[in-house]
Short mmCIF file of C-alpha atoms in Angstrom, two decimals:
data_model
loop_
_atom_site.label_atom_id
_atom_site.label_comp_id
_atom_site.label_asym_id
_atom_site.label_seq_id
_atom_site.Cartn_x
_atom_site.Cartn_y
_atom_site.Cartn_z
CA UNK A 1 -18.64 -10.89 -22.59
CA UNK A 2 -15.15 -12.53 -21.84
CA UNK A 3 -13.94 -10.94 -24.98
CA UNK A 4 -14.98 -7.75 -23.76
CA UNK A 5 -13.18 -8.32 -20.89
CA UNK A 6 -10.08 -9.13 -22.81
CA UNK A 7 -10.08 -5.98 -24.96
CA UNK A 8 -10.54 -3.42 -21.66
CA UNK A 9 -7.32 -5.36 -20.30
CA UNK A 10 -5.40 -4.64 -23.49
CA UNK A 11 -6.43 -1.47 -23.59
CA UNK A 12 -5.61 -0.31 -20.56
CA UNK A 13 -2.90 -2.61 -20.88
CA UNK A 14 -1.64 -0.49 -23.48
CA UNK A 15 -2.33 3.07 -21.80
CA UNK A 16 -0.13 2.24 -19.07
CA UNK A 17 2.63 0.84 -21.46
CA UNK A 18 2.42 4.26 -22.70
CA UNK A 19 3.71 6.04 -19.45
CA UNK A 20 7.06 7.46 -19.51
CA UNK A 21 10.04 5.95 -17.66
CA UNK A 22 8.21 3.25 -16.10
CA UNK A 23 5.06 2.59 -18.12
CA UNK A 24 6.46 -1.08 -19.60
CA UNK A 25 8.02 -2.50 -16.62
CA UNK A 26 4.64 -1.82 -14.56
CA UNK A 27 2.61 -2.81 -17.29
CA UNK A 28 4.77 -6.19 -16.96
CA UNK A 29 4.59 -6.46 -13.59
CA UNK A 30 0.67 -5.80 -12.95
CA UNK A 31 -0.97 -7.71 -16.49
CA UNK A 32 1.85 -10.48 -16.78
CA UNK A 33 0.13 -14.13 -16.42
CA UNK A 34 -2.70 -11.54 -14.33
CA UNK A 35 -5.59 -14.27 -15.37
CA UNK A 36 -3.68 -17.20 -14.83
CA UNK A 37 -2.41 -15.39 -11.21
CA UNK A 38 -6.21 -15.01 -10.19
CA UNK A 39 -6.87 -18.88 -11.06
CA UNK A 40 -4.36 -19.74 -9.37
CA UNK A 41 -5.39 -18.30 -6.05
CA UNK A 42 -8.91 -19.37 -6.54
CA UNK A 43 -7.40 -23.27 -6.87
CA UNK A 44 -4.89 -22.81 -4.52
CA UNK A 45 -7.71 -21.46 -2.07
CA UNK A 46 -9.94 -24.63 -2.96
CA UNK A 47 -6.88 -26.93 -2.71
CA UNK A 48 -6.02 -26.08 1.02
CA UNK A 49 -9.60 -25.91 2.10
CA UNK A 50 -10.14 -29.41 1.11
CA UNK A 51 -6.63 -30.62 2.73
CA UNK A 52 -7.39 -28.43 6.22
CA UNK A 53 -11.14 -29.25 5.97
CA UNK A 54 -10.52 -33.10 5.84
CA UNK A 55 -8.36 -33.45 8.66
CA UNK A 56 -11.03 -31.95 11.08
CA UNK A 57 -13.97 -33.25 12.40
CA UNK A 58 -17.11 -32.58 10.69
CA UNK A 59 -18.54 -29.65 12.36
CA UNK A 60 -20.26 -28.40 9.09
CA UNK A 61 -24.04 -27.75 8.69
CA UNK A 62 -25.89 -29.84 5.71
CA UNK A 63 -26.06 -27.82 2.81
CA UNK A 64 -29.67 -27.74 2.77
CA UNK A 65 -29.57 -25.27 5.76
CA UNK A 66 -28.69 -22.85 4.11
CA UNK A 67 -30.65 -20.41 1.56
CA UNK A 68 -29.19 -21.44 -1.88
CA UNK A 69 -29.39 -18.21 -3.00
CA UNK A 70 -28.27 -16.37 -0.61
CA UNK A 71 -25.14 -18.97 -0.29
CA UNK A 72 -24.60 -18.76 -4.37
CA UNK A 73 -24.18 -15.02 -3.55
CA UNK A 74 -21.65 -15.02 -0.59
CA UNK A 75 -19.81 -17.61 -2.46
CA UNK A 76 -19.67 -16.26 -5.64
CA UNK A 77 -18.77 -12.60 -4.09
CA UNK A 78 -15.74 -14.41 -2.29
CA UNK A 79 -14.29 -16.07 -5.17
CA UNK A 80 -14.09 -12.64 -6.20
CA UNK A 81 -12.54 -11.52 -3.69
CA UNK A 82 -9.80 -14.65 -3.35
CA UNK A 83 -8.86 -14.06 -7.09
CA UNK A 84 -7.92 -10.51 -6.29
CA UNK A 85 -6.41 -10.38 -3.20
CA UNK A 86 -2.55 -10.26 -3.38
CA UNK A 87 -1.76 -10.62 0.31
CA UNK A 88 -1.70 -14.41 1.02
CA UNK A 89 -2.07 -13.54 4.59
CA UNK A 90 -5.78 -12.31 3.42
CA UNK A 91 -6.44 -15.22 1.85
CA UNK A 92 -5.72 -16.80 4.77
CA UNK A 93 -8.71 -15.16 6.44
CA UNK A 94 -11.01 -16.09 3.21
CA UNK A 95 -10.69 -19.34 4.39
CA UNK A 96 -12.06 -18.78 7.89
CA UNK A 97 -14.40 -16.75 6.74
CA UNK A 98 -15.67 -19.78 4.30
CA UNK A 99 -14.94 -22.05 7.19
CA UNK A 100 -17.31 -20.06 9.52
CA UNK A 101 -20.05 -20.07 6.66
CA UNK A 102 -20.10 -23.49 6.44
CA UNK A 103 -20.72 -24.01 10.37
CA UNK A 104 -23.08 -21.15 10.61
CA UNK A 105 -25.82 -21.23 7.58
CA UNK A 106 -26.27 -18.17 5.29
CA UNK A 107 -30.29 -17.95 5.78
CA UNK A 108 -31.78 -14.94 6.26
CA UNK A 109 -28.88 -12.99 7.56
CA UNK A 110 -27.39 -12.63 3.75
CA UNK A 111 -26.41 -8.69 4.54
CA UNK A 112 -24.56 -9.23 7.78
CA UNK A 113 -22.74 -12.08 6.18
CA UNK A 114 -22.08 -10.22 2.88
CA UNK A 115 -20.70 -6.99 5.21
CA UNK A 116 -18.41 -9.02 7.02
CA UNK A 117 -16.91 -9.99 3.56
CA UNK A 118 -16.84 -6.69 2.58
CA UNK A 119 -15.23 -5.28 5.60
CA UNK A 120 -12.80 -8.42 5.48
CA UNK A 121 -12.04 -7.07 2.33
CA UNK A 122 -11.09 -3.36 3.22
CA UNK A 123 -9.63 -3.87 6.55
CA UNK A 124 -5.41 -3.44 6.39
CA UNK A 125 -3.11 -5.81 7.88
CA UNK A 126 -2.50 -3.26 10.19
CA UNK A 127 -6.53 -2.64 11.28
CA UNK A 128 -6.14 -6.39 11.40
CA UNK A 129 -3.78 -6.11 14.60
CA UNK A 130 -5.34 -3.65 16.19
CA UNK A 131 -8.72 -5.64 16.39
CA UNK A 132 -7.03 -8.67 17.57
CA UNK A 133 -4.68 -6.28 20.72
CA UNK A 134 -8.34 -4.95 21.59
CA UNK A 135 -9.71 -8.25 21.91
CA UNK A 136 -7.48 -9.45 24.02
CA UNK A 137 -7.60 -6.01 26.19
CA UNK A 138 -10.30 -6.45 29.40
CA UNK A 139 -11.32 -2.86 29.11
CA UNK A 140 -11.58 0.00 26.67
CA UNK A 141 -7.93 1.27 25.66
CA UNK A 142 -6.85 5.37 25.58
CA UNK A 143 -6.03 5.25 21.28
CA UNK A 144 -3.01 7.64 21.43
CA UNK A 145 -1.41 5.03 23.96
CA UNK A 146 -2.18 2.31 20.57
CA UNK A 147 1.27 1.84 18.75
CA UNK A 148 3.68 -0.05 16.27
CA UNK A 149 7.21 0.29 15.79
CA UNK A 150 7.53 2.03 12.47
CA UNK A 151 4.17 3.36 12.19
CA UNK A 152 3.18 7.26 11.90
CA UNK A 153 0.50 7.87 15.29
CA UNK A 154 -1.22 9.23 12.72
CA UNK A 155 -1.58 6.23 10.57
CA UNK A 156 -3.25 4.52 13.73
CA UNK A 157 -5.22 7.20 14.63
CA UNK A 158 -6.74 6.89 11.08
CA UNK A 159 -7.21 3.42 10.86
CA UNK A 160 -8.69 3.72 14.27
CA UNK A 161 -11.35 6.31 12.74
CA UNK A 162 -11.82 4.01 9.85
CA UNK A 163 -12.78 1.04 11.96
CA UNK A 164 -15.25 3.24 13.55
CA UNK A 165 -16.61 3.81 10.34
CA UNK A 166 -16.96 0.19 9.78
CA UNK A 167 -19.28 -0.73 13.06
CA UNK A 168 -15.97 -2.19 14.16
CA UNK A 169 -15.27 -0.17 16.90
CA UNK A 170 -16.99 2.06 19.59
CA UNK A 171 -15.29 4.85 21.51
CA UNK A 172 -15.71 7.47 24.21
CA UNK A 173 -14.04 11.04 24.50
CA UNK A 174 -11.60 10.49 26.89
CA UNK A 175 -9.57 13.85 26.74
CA UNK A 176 -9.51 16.60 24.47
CA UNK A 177 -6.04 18.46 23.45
CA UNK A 178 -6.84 22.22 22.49
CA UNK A 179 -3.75 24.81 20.79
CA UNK A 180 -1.84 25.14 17.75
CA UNK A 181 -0.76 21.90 15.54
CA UNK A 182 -1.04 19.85 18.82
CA UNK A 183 -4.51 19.43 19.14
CA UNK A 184 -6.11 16.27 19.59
CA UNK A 185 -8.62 14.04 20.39
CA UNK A 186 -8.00 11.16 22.61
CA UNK A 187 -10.67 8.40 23.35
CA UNK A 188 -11.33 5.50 24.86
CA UNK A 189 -11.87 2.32 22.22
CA UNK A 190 -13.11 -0.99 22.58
CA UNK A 191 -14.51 -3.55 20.52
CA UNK A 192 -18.08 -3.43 19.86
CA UNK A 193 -20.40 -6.19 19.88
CA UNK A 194 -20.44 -6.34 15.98
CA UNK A 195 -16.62 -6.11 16.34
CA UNK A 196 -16.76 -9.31 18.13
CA UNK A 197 -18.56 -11.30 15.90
CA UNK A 198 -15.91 -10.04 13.02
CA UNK A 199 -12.85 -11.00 15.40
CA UNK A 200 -14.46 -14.45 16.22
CA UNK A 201 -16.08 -15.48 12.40
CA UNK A 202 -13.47 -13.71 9.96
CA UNK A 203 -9.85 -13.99 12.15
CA UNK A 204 -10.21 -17.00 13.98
#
């Protein structure tokens, strides 16, 4: 199987070499040391969760709580997920999300736990921020009055739409915008309750 492995890597390896103009250096950039890269997030992961986890009190359930199993699954679908993920401010949030596992057993509730990861997963630094403004926001918030410096309206408005996808969000019509290229849809957004548990288990 690892072999296998090995061969698809060199040969798409080799495809993308192929591309003119800037086939080699990309092919350099993405599959130079790419297994030993993964490994070393996956230790490096391990290595501060034992450091951070040691210098806090011992708030973590026996391991006999939980549904071995089910845990085997999570964990092994997050390792996955650590050994891929680029953004070190993602990995970051791996570790709460283990953190949070550990306090809170994985028995029973296997498919919340396992979309949370997966949503963890997809979100965008920027969906990131906008969950944590809303949680801090008392009441629903109009989304065209939701911005960044830098950042298209439209690229919120999307992301917005994409979090409702995810369960993340919840939103009324507040006002609708009718003629030409103008037109628009502006609502009221808030967390939802499955937001909250996302903001409180994955980012905190």
């Amino acid at each position: 199987m690892r072999d296998k492995t090995i061969d698809k890597d060199t040969i798409i390896e080799a495809a993308v070499q192929a591309i003119p103009y800037v086939g080699a250096p990309l092919a350099t950039l993405y599959y130079g040391n790419k297994q030993e890269k993964r490994f070393r997030r996956l230790e490096k992961f391990y290595e501060e969760l034992k450091e951070e986890m040691s210098k806090s009190p011992n708030v973590y359930k026996d391991i006999t709580q939980h549904n071995p199993e089910e845990l085997s699954a999570i964990i092994e679908e997050l390792n996955e997920k650590v050994e891929s993920e680029h953004l070190e401010f993602k990995r970051k949030l791996y570790k709460n999300y283990f953190k949070k596992t550990m306090i809170q057993p994985v028995n029973g509730n296997f498919d919340e736990r396992k979309l949370l990861l997966d949503i963890l997963s997809a979100v965008t630094p920027l969906q990131i921020e906008i969950i944590a403004f809303l949680a801090t926001q008392p009441s629903a918030v109009t989304s065209n009055t939701i911005s960044k410096p830098g950042v298209e309206q439209a690229v919120i408005l999307g992301s917005l739409a994409q979090l409702k996808n995810y369960g993340i969000i919840e939103s009324t019509v507040n006002s609708i915008v009718v003629g030409g290229s103008n037109g628009s849809i502006n609502e009221n957004v808030t967390l939802s309750k499955f937001g909250i548990k996302f903001n409180n288990f994955c980012l905190h």
